């Protein structure tokens, strides 16, 4: 047994043991470390709870001197802590590379047929003095009127348009002129026709 271990043993024995046998005076004599053979003292030779911190020299014990080690059992898990504050937003990332071109889309639906075969039809008429006359400009077969009108070479308050409208089924344009003058006036019905 080392001198350090014997010194600690002497403290233990001095605190708890007396020499067995003999007279009362002899029993009061303390046992020192020199009187203890190395390896002869065990935990059974020390009374439970008989040692206090003051009986052990500071720094004289090592983990090897303590049965079971110094660490106690793990304690219960603590409560979860509060959430930390939100972090600062990081800087924007760099622009990524341009992706590959996607496939061509499906063809769109066929649109409605457009107009074709535009034709301008004009029919002239000499409206007699003091007369009101009506006539029409007919579209060619297979075409329909999409517009029309009437005009005169000398329009004024005495040469007035009294009617202008499309014919039934848009077959042409119908017009009427009233000539309040004392002479005949040339006037014209016209129709804008397209293939229907």
JSON list of C-alpha atoms in Angstrom, two decimals:
[
{"chain": "A", "resi": 1, "resn": "UNK", "atom": "CA", "xyz": [0.00, 0.00, 0.00]},
{"chain": "A", "resi": 2, "resn": "UNK", "atom": "CA", "xyz": [1.43, 3.43, -0.91]},
{"chain": "A", "resi": 3, "resn": "UNK", "atom": "CA", "xyz": [2.19, 6.06, 1.74]},
{"chain": "A", "resi": 4, "resn": "UNK", "atom": "CA", "xyz": [-0.73, 8.20, 0.43]},
{"chain": "A", "resi": 5, "resn": "UNK", "atom": "CA", "xyz": [-3.16, 5.30, 0.71]},
{"chain": "A", "resi": 6, "resn": "UNK", "atom": "CA", "xyz": [-1.78, 4.50, 4.22]},
{"chain": "A", "resi": 7, "resn": "UNK", "atom": "CA", "xyz": [-2.29, 8.10, 5.28]},
{"chain": "A", "resi": 8, "resn": "UNK", "atom": "CA", "xyz": [-5.89, 8.02, 4.14]},
{"chain": "A", "resi": 9, "resn": "UNK", "atom": "CA", "xyz": [-6.38, 4.67, 5.84]},
{"chain": "A", "resi": 10, "resn": "UNK", "atom": "CA", "xyz": [-4.96, 6.16, 9.05]},
{"chain": "A", "resi": 11, "resn": "UNK", "atom": "CA", "xyz": [-7.57, 8.90, 8.90]},
{"chain": "A", "resi": 12, "resn": "UNK", "atom": "CA", "xyz": [-10.32, 6.33, 8.41]},
{"chain": "A", "resi": 13, "resn": "UNK", "atom": "CA", "xyz": [-9.10, 4.12, 11.21]},
{"chain": "A", "resi": 14, "resn": "UNK", "atom": "CA", "xyz": [-8.59, 7.05, 13.51]},
{"chain": "A", "resi": 15, "resn": "UNK", "atom": "CA", "xyz": [-12.17, 8.15, 12.92]},
{"chain": "A", "resi": 16, "resn": "UNK", "atom": "CA", "xyz": [-13.88, 4.79, 13.20]},
{"chain": "A", "resi": 17, "resn": "UNK", "atom": "CA", "xyz": [-11.79, 1.93, 14.60]},
{"chain": "A", "resi": 18, "resn": "UNK", "atom": "CA", "xyz": [-10.31, 0.97, 17.95]},
{"chain": "A", "resi": 19, "resn": "UNK", "atom": "CA", "xyz": [-7.89, -1.86, 18.65]},
{"chain": "A", "resi": 20, "resn": "UNK", "atom": "CA", "xyz": [-9.81, -5.04, 19.39]},
{"chain": "A", "resi": 21, "resn": "UNK", "atom": "CA", "xyz": [-9.15, -6.84, 22.74]},
{"chain": "A", "resi": 22, "resn": "UNK", "atom": "CA", "xyz": [-7.07, -5.69, 25.70]},
{"chain": "A", "resi": 23, "resn": "UNK", "atom": "CA", "xyz": [-7.91, -3.16, 28.36]},
{"chain": "A", "resi": 24, "resn": "UNK", "atom": "CA", "xyz": [-10.02, -0.03, 27.93]},
{"chain": "A", "resi": 25, "resn": "UNK", "atom": "CA", "xyz": [-6.87, 2.10, 27.87]},
{"chain": "A", "resi": 26, "resn": "UNK", "atom": "CA", "xyz": [-5.39, -0.13, 25.23]},
{"chain": "A", "resi": 27, "resn": "UNK", "atom": "CA", "xyz": [-8.63, 0.07, 23.22]},
{"chain": "A", "resi": 28, "resn": "UNK", "atom": "CA", "xyz": [-8.36, 3.84, 23.12]},
{"chain": "A", "resi": 29, "resn": "UNK", "atom": "CA", "xyz": [-5.01, 3.74, 21.26]},
{"chain": "A", "resi": 30, "resn": "UNK", "atom": "CA", "xyz": [-5.29, 4.78, 17.61]},
{"chain": "A", "resi": 31, "resn": "UNK", "atom": "CA", "xyz": [-4.14, 2.59, 14.78]},
{"chain": "A", "resi": 32, "resn": "UNK", "atom": "CA", "xyz": [-1.88, 4.39, 12.32]},
{"chain": "A", "resi": 33, "resn": "UNK", "atom": "CA", "xyz": [-1.04, 3.67, 8.71]},
{"chain": "A", "resi": 34, "resn": "UNK", "atom": "CA", "xyz": [2.28, 2.10, 9.71]},
{"chain": "A", "resi": 35, "resn": "UNK", "atom": "CA", "xyz": [0.41, -0.55, 11.70]},
{"chain": "A", "resi": 36, "resn": "UNK", "atom": "CA", "xyz": [-1.84, -1.53, 8.75]},
{"chain": "A", "resi": 37, "resn": "UNK", "atom": "CA", "xyz": [-0.54, -3.95, 6.20]},
{"chain": "A", "resi": 38, "resn": "UNK", "atom": "CA", "xyz": [-1.04, -2.95, 2.58]},
{"chain": "A", "resi": 39, "resn": "UNK", "atom": "CA", "xyz": [-4.26, -4.40, 1.10]},
{"chain": "A", "resi": 40, "resn": "UNK", "atom": "CA", "xyz": [-5.69, -5.54, 4.46]},
{"chain": "A", "resi": 41, "resn": "UNK", "atom": "CA", "xyz": [-8.39, -2.81, 4.89]},
{"chain": "A", "resi": 42, "resn": "UNK", "atom": "CA", "xyz": [-11.62, -2.99, 2.85]},
{"chain": "A", "resi": 43, "resn": "UNK", "atom": "CA", "xyz": [-14.92, -1.11, 2.75]},
{"chain": "A", "resi": 44, "resn": "UNK", "atom": "CA", "xyz": [-16.30, -3.54, 5.33]},
{"chain": "A", "resi": 45, "resn": "UNK", "atom": "CA", "xyz": [-13.78, -2.20, 7.91]},
{"chain": "A", "resi": 46, "resn": "UNK", "atom": "CA", "xyz": [-15.32, 1.31, 7.71]},
{"chain": "A", "resi": 47, "resn": "UNK", "atom": "CA", "xyz": [-18.68, 2.02, 9.31]},
{"chain": "A", "resi": 48, "resn": "UNK", "atom": "CA", "xyz": [-21.28, 3.49, 6.97]},
{"chain": "A", "resi": 49, "resn": "UNK", "atom": "CA", "xyz": [-21.69, 7.27, 7.29]},
{"chain": "A", "resi": 50, "resn": "UNK", "atom": "CA", "xyz": [-18.72, 7.46, 9.64]},
{"chain": "A", "resi": 51, "resn": "UNK", "atom": "CA", "xyz": [-16.57, 9.59, 7.32]},
{"chain": "A", "resi": 52, "resn": "UNK", "atom": "CA", "xyz": [-17.15, 13.27, 6.65]},
{"chain": "A", "resi": 53, "resn": "UNK", "atom": "CA", "xyz": [-15.47, 15.61, 4.19]},
{"chain": "A", "resi": 54, "resn": "UNK", "atom": "CA", "xyz": [-13.20, 16.91, 6.92]},
{"chain": "A", "resi": 55, "resn": "UNK", "atom": "CA", "xyz": [-11.76, 13.39, 7.42]},
{"chain": "A", "resi": 56, "resn": "UNK", "atom": "CA", "xyz": [-10.36, 13.27, 3.88]},
{"chain": "A", "resi": 57, "resn": "UNK", "atom": "CA", "xyz": [-7.41, 15.37, 2.79]},
{"chain": "A", "resi": 58, "resn": "UNK", "atom": "CA", "xyz": [-8.14, 17.62, -0.20]},
{"chain": "A", "resi": 59, "resn": "UNK", "atom": "CA", "xyz": [-6.88, 16.11, -3.45]},
{"chain": "A", "resi": 60, "resn": "UNK", "atom": "CA", "xyz": [-6.12, 12.72, -1.85]},
{"chain": "A", "resi": 61, "resn": "UNK", "atom": "CA", "xyz": [-8.98, 10.77, -3.51]},
{"chain": "A", "resi": 62, "resn": "UNK", "atom": "CA", "xyz": [-9.06, 9.75, -7.16]},
{"chain": "A", "resi": 63, "resn": "UNK", "atom": "CA", "xyz": [-11.89, 8.23, -9.19]},
{"chain": "A", "resi": 64, "resn": "UNK", "atom": "CA", "xyz": [-10.29, 4.85, -8.59]},
{"chain": "A", "resi": 65, "resn": "UNK", "atom": "CA", "xyz": [-10.93, 5.23, -4.82]},
{"chain": "A", "resi": 66, "resn": "UNK", "atom": "CA", "xyz": [-14.70, 5.59, -5.34]},
{"chain": "A", "resi": 67, "resn": "UNK", "atom": "CA", "xyz": [-16.81, 2.51, -6.07]},
{"chain": "A", "resi": 68, "resn": "UNK", "atom": "CA", "xyz": [-19.02, 2.89, -9.11]},
{"chain": "A", "resi": 69, "resn": "UNK", "atom": "CA", "xyz": [-17.32, 6.09, -10.31]},
{"chain": "A", "resi": 70, "resn": "UNK", "atom": "CA", "xyz": [-18.16, 9.73, -9.60]},
{"chain": "A", "resi": 71, "resn": "UNK", "atom": "CA", "xyz": [-20.83, 10.24, -12.24]},
{"chain": "A", "resi": 72, "resn": "UNK", "atom": "CA", "xyz": [-24.41, 9.90, -11.06]},
{"chain": "A", "resi": 73, "resn": "UNK", "atom": "CA", "xyz": [-27.33, 8.62, -13.13]},
{"chain": "A", "resi": 74, "resn": "UNK", "atom": "CA", "xyz": [-28.62, 10.78, -15.97]},
{"chain": "A", "resi": 75, "resn": "UNK", "atom": "CA", "xyz": [-31.27, 13.25, -14.95]},
{"chain": "A", "resi": 76, "resn": "UNK", "atom": "CA", "xyz": [-34.67, 13.63, -16.67]},
{"chain": "A", "resi": 77, "resn": "UNK", "atom": "CA", "xyz": [-34.83, 15.46, -19.97]},
{"chain": "A", "resi": 78, "resn": "UNK", "atom": "CA", "xyz": [-35.38, 19.18, -19.59]},
{"chain": "A", "resi": 79, "resn": "UNK", "atom": "CA", "xyz": [-38.25, 21.09, -21.12]},
{"chain": "A", "resi": 80, "resn": "UNK", "atom": "CA", "xyz": [-37.84, 22.34, -24.67]},
{"chain": "A", "resi": 81, "resn": "UNK", "atom": "CA", "xyz": [-36.52, 25.88, -24.85]},
{"chain": "A", "resi": 82, "resn": "UNK", "atom": "CA", "xyz": [-38.31, 28.74, -26.54]},
{"chain": "A", "resi": 83, "resn": "UNK", "atom": "CA", "xyz": [-37.81, 29.21, -30.29]},
{"chain": "A", "resi": 84, "resn": "UNK", "atom": "CA", "xyz": [-35.01, 31.57, -31.19]},
{"chain": "A", "resi": 85, "resn": "UNK", "atom": "CA", "xyz": [-35.58, 34.78, -33.19]},
{"chain": "A", "resi": 86, "resn": "UNK", "atom": "CA", "xyz": [-35.92, 34.58, -36.97]},
{"chain": "A", "resi": 87, "resn": "UNK", "atom": "CA", "xyz": [-32.64, 34.93, -38.78]},
{"chain": "A", "resi": 88, "resn": "UNK", "atom": "CA", "xyz": [-31.82, 37.70, -41.19]},
{"chain": "A", "resi": 89, "resn": "UNK", "atom": "CA", "xyz": [-32.84, 37.03, -44.81]},
{"chain": "A", "resi": 90, "resn": "UNK", "atom": "CA", "xyz": [-29.85, 36.07, -46.86]},
{"chain": "A", "resi": 91, "resn": "UNK", "atom": "CA", "xyz": [-28.82, 37.82, -50.08]},
{"chain": "A", "resi": 92, "resn": "UNK", "atom": "CA", "xyz": [-30.53, 36.87, -53.35]},
{"chain": "A", "resi": 93, "resn": "UNK", "atom": "CA", "xyz": [-28.87, 34.11, -55.30]},
{"chain": "A", "resi": 94, "resn": "UNK", "atom": "CA", "xyz": [-27.38, 34.62, -58.72]},
{"chain": "A", "resi": 95, "resn": "UNK", "atom": "CA", "xyz": [-29.51, 34.18, -61.83]},
{"chain": "A", "resi": 96, "resn": "UNK", "atom": "CA", "xyz": [-29.49, 30.62, -63.08]},
{"chain": "A", "resi": 97, "resn": "UNK", "atom": "CA", "xyz": [-28.49, 29.58, -66.57]},
{"chain": "A", "resi": 98, "resn": "UNK", "atom": "CA", "xyz": [-31.09, 29.71, -69.34]},
{"chain": "A", "resi": 99, "resn": "UNK", "atom": "CA", "xyz": [-32.87, 26.39, -69.67]},
{"chain": "A", "resi": 100, "resn": "UNK", "atom": "CA", "xyz": [-33.24, 24.41, -72.85]},
{"chain": "A", "resi": 101, "resn": "UNK", "atom": "CA", "xyz": [-35.97, 25.42, -75.26]},
{"chain": "A", "resi": 102, "resn": "UNK", "atom": "CA", "xyz": [-39.20, 23.53, -74.71]},
{"chain": "A", "resi": 103, "resn": "UNK", "atom": "CA", "xyz": [-40.95, 21.46, -77.37]},
{"chain": "A", "resi": 104, "resn": "UNK", "atom": "CA", "xyz": [-43.20, 23.12, -79.92]},
{"chain": "A", "resi": 105, "resn": "UNK", "atom": "CA", "xyz": [-46.82, 23.49, -78.89]},
{"chain": "A", "resi": 106, "resn": "UNK", "atom": "CA", "xyz": [-49.70, 21.74, -80.58]},
{"chain": "A", "resi": 107, "resn": "UNK", "atom": "CA", "xyz": [-51.25, 23.50, -83.61]},
{"chain": "A", "resi": 108, "resn": "UNK", "atom": "CA", "xyz": [-54.12, 25.79, -82.79]},
{"chain": "A", "resi": 109, "resn": "UNK", "atom": "CA", "xyz": [-57.69, 25.22, -83.89]},
{"chain": "A", "resi": 110, "resn": "UNK", "atom": "CA", "xyz": [-58.65, 26.25, -87.40]},
{"chain": "A", "resi": 111, "resn": "UNK", "atom": "CA", "xyz": [-60.10, 29.75, -87.43]},
{"chain": "A", "resi": 112, "resn": "UNK", "atom": "CA", "xyz": [-63.37, 30.80, -89.00]},
{"chain": "A", "resi": 113, "resn": "UNK", "atom": "CA", "xyz": [-63.26, 31.40, -92.75]},
{"chain": "A", "resi": 114, "resn": "UNK", "atom": "CA", "xyz": [-62.32, 34.95, -93.67]},
{"chain": "A", "resi": 115, "resn": "UNK", "atom": "CA", "xyz": [-63.77, 37.13, -96.37]},
{"chain": "A", "resi": 116, "resn": "UNK", "atom": "CA", "xyz": [-62.59, 36.93, -99.95]},
{"chain": "A", "resi": 117, "resn": "UNK", "atom": "CA", "xyz": [-63.59, 38.02, -103.40]},
{"chain": "A", "resi": 118, "resn": "UNK", "atom": "CA", "xyz": [-64.15, 41.67, -102.46]},
{"chain": "A", "resi": 119, "resn": "UNK", "atom": "CA", "xyz": [-66.10, 43.46, -105.18]},
{"chain": "A", "resi": 120, "resn": "UNK", "atom": "CA", "xyz": [-67.52, 47.01, -105.45]},
{"chain": "A", "resi": 121, "resn": "UNK", "atom": "CA", "xyz": [-70.81, 47.19, -107.41]},
{"chain": "A", "resi": 122, "resn": "UNK", "atom": "CA", "xyz": [-72.17, 50.59, -108.55]},
{"chain": "A", "resi": 123, "resn": "UNK", "atom": "CA", "xyz": [-75.51, 51.16, -110.32]},
{"chain": "A", "resi": 124, "resn": "UNK", "atom": "CA", "xyz": [-76.33, 54.66, -111.58]},
{"chain": "A", "resi": 125, "resn": "UNK", "atom": "CA", "xyz": [-79.79, 56.21, -112.14]},
{"chain": "A", "resi": 126, "resn": "UNK", "atom": "CA", "xyz": [-81.00, 59.53, -113.50]},
{"chain": "A", "resi": 127, "resn": "UNK", "atom": "CA", "xyz": [-83.70, 60.75, -111.13]},
{"chain": "A", "resi": 128, "resn": "UNK", "atom": "CA", "xyz": [-86.20, 62.91, -113.00]},
{"chain": "A", "resi": 129, "resn": "UNK", "atom": "CA", "xyz": [-87.05, 66.46, -111.92]},
{"chain": "A", "resi": 130, "resn": "UNK", "atom": "CA", "xyz": [-89.54, 66.50, -109.05]},
{"chain": "A", "resi": 131, "resn": "UNK", "atom": "CA", "xyz": [-89.44, 62.65, -108.78]},
{"chain": "A", "resi": 132, "resn": "UNK", "atom": "CA", "xyz": [-88.71, 60.14, -106.01]},
{"chain": "A", "resi": 133, "resn": "UNK", "atom": "CA", "xyz": [-87.09, 56.97, -107.34]},
{"chain": "A", "resi": 134, "resn": "UNK", "atom": "CA", "xyz": [-85.83, 53.67, -105.85]},
{"chain": "A", "resi": 135, "resn": "UNK", "atom": "CA", "xyz": [-83.38, 51.14, -107.31]},
{"chain": "A", "resi": 136, "resn": "UNK", "atom": "CA", "xyz": [-80.75, 48.64, -106.16]},
{"chain": "A", "resi": 137, "resn": "UNK", "atom": "CA", "xyz": [-77.19, 47.41, -106.64]},
{"chain": "A", "resi": 138, "resn": "UNK", "atom": "CA", "xyz": [-77.15, 43.59, -106.72]},
{"chain": "A", "resi": 139, "resn": "UNK", "atom": "CA", "xyz": [-74.16, 41.50, -105.67]},
{"chain": "A", "resi": 140, "resn": "UNK", "atom": "CA", "xyz": [-72.95, 38.80, -108.09]},
{"chain": "A", "resi": 141, "resn": "UNK", "atom": "CA", "xyz": [-74.13, 35.23, -107.48]},
{"chain": "A", "resi": 142, "resn": "UNK", "atom": "CA", "xyz": [-72.40, 33.60, -104.52]},
{"chain": "A", "resi": 143, "resn": "UNK", "atom": "CA", "xyz": [-71.57, 36.93, -102.88]},
{"chain": "A", "resi": 144, "resn": "UNK", "atom": "CA", "xyz": [-73.23, 38.95, -100.12]},
{"chain": "A", "resi": 145, "resn": "UNK", "atom": "CA", "xyz": [-73.30, 42.64, -99.33]},
{"chain": "A", "resi": 146, "resn": "UNK", "atom": "CA", "xyz": [-71.32, 43.72, -96.30]},
{"chain": "A", "resi": 147, "resn": "UNK", "atom": "CA", "xyz": [-71.92, 47.44, -96.89]},
{"chain": "A", "resi": 148, "resn": "UNK", "atom": "CA", "xyz": [-73.43, 49.92, -99.29]},
{"chain": "A", "resi": 149, "resn": "UNK", "atom": "CA", "xyz": [-74.91, 53.40, -99.81]},
{"chain": "A", "resi": 150, "resn": "UNK", "atom": "CA", "xyz": [-76.14, 56.05, -102.24]},
{"chain": "A", "resi": 151, "resn": "UNK", "atom": "CA", "xyz": [-74.68, 59.25, -103.61]},
{"chain": "A", "resi": 152, "resn": "UNK", "atom": "CA", "xyz": [-75.51, 62.07, -106.06]},
{"chain": "A", "resi": 153, "resn": "UNK", "atom": "CA", "xyz": [-73.39, 64.26, -108.29]},
{"chain": "A", "resi": 154, "resn": "UNK", "atom": "CA", "xyz": [-74.97, 67.37, -106.76]},
{"chain": "A", "resi": 155, "resn": "UNK", "atom": "CA", "xyz": [-76.29, 66.58, -103.27]},
{"chain": "A", "resi": 156, "resn": "UNK", "atom": "CA", "xyz": [-78.14, 69.47, -101.57]},
{"chain": "A", "resi": 157, "resn": "UNK", "atom": "CA", "xyz": [-81.37, 70.10, -99.71]},
{"chain": "A", "resi": 158, "resn": "UNK", "atom": "CA", "xyz": [-83.32, 69.55, -102.95]},
{"chain": "A", "resi": 159, "resn": "UNK", "atom": "CA", "xyz": [-81.66, 66.19, -103.74]},
{"chain": "A", "resi": 160, "resn": "UNK", "atom": "CA", "xyz": [-82.20, 64.04, -100.67]},
{"chain": "A", "resi": 161, "resn": "UNK", "atom": "CA", "xyz": [-81.60, 60.41, -99.70]},
{"chain": "A", "resi": 162, "resn": "UNK", "atom": "CA", "xyz": [-84.87, 58.86, -98.60]},
{"chain": "A", "resi": 163, "resn": "UNK", "atom": "CA", "xyz": [-83.74, 55.26, -98.15]},
{"chain": "A", "resi": 164, "resn": "UNK", "atom": "CA", "xyz": [-80.54, 53.18, -97.95]},
{"chain": "A", "resi": 165, "resn": "UNK", "atom": "CA", "xyz": [-80.52, 49.61, -96.64]},
{"chain": "A", "resi": 166, "resn": "UNK", "atom": "CA", "xyz": [-79.33, 46.06, -97.46]},
{"chain": "A", "resi": 167, "resn": "UNK", "atom": "CA", "xyz": [-81.56, 43.78, -99.49]},
{"chain": "A", "resi": 168, "resn": "UNK", "atom": "CA", "xyz": [-83.01, 40.61, -98.02]},
{"chain": "A", "resi": 169, "resn": "UNK", "atom": "CA", "xyz": [-80.38, 37.89, -97.46]},
{"chain": "A", "resi": 170, "resn": "UNK", "atom": "CA", "xyz": [-77.71, 40.55, -98.14]},
{"chain": "A", "resi": 171, "resn": "UNK", "atom": "CA", "xyz": [-78.15, 40.07, -101.87]},
{"chain": "A", "resi": 172, "resn": "UNK", "atom": "CA", "xyz": [-77.28, 43.74, -102.53]},
{"chain": "A", "resi": 173, "resn": "UNK", "atom": "CA", "xyz": [-78.16, 47.29, -101.52]},
{"chain": "A", "resi": 174, "resn": "UNK", "atom": "CA", "xyz": [-81.48, 49.22, -101.88]},
{"chain": "A", "resi": 175, "resn": "UNK", "atom": "CA", "xyz": [-81.59, 53.05, -102.18]},
{"chain": "A", "resi": 176, "resn": "UNK", "atom": "CA", "xyz": [-84.03, 55.89, -102.75]},
{"chain": "A", "resi": 177, "resn": "UNK", "atom": "CA", "xyz": [-83.54, 59.53, -103.89]},
{"chain": "A", "resi": 178, "resn": "UNK", "atom": "CA", "xyz": [-86.01, 62.47, -103.96]},
{"chain": "A", "resi": 179, "resn": "UNK", "atom": "CA", "xyz": [-85.17, 65.12, -106.58]},
{"chain": "A", "resi": 180, "resn": "UNK", "atom": "CA", "xyz": [-86.96, 68.41, -105.79]},
{"chain": "A", "resi": 181, "resn": "UNK", "atom": "CA", "xyz": [-85.12, 70.38, -108.45]},
{"chain": "A", "resi": 182, "resn": "UNK", "atom": "CA", "xyz": [-86.37, 71.32, -111.93]},
{"chain": "A", "resi": 183, "resn": "UNK", "atom": "CA", "xyz": [-83.84, 69.05, -113.75]},
{"chain": "A", "resi": 184, "resn": "UNK", "atom": "CA", "xyz": [-82.88, 65.35, -113.68]},
{"chain": "A", "resi": 185, "resn": "UNK", "atom": "CA", "xyz": [-80.05, 64.41, -111.29]},
{"chain": "A", "resi": 186, "resn": "UNK", "atom": "CA", "xyz": [-77.68, 61.49, -111.73]},
{"chain": "A", "resi": 187, "resn": "UNK", "atom": "CA", "xyz": [-77.38, 59.38, -108.53]},
{"chain": "A", "resi": 188, "resn": "UNK", "atom": "CA", "xyz": [-75.68, 56.07, -107.68]},
{"chain": "A", "resi": 189, "resn": "UNK", "atom": "CA", "xyz": [-76.44, 53.03, -105.57]},
{"chain": "A", "resi": 190, "resn": "UNK", "atom": "CA", "xyz": [-73.43, 51.01, -104.54]},
{"chain": "A", "resi": 191, "resn": "UNK", "atom": "CA", "xyz": [-72.76, 47.77, -102.67]},
{"chain": "A", "resi": 192, "resn": "UNK", "atom": "CA", "xyz": [-69.63, 46.21, -101.18]},
{"chain": "A", "resi": 193, "resn": "UNK", "atom": "CA", "xyz": [-69.82, 42.46, -101.90]},
{"chain": "A", "resi": 194, "resn": "UNK", "atom": "CA", "xyz": [-67.69, 39.51, -100.71]},
{"chain": "A", "resi": 195, "resn": "UNK", "atom": "CA", "xyz": [-67.77, 35.77, -101.19]},
{"chain": "A", "resi": 196, "resn": "UNK", "atom": "CA", "xyz": [-70.10, 34.41, -98.56]}
]
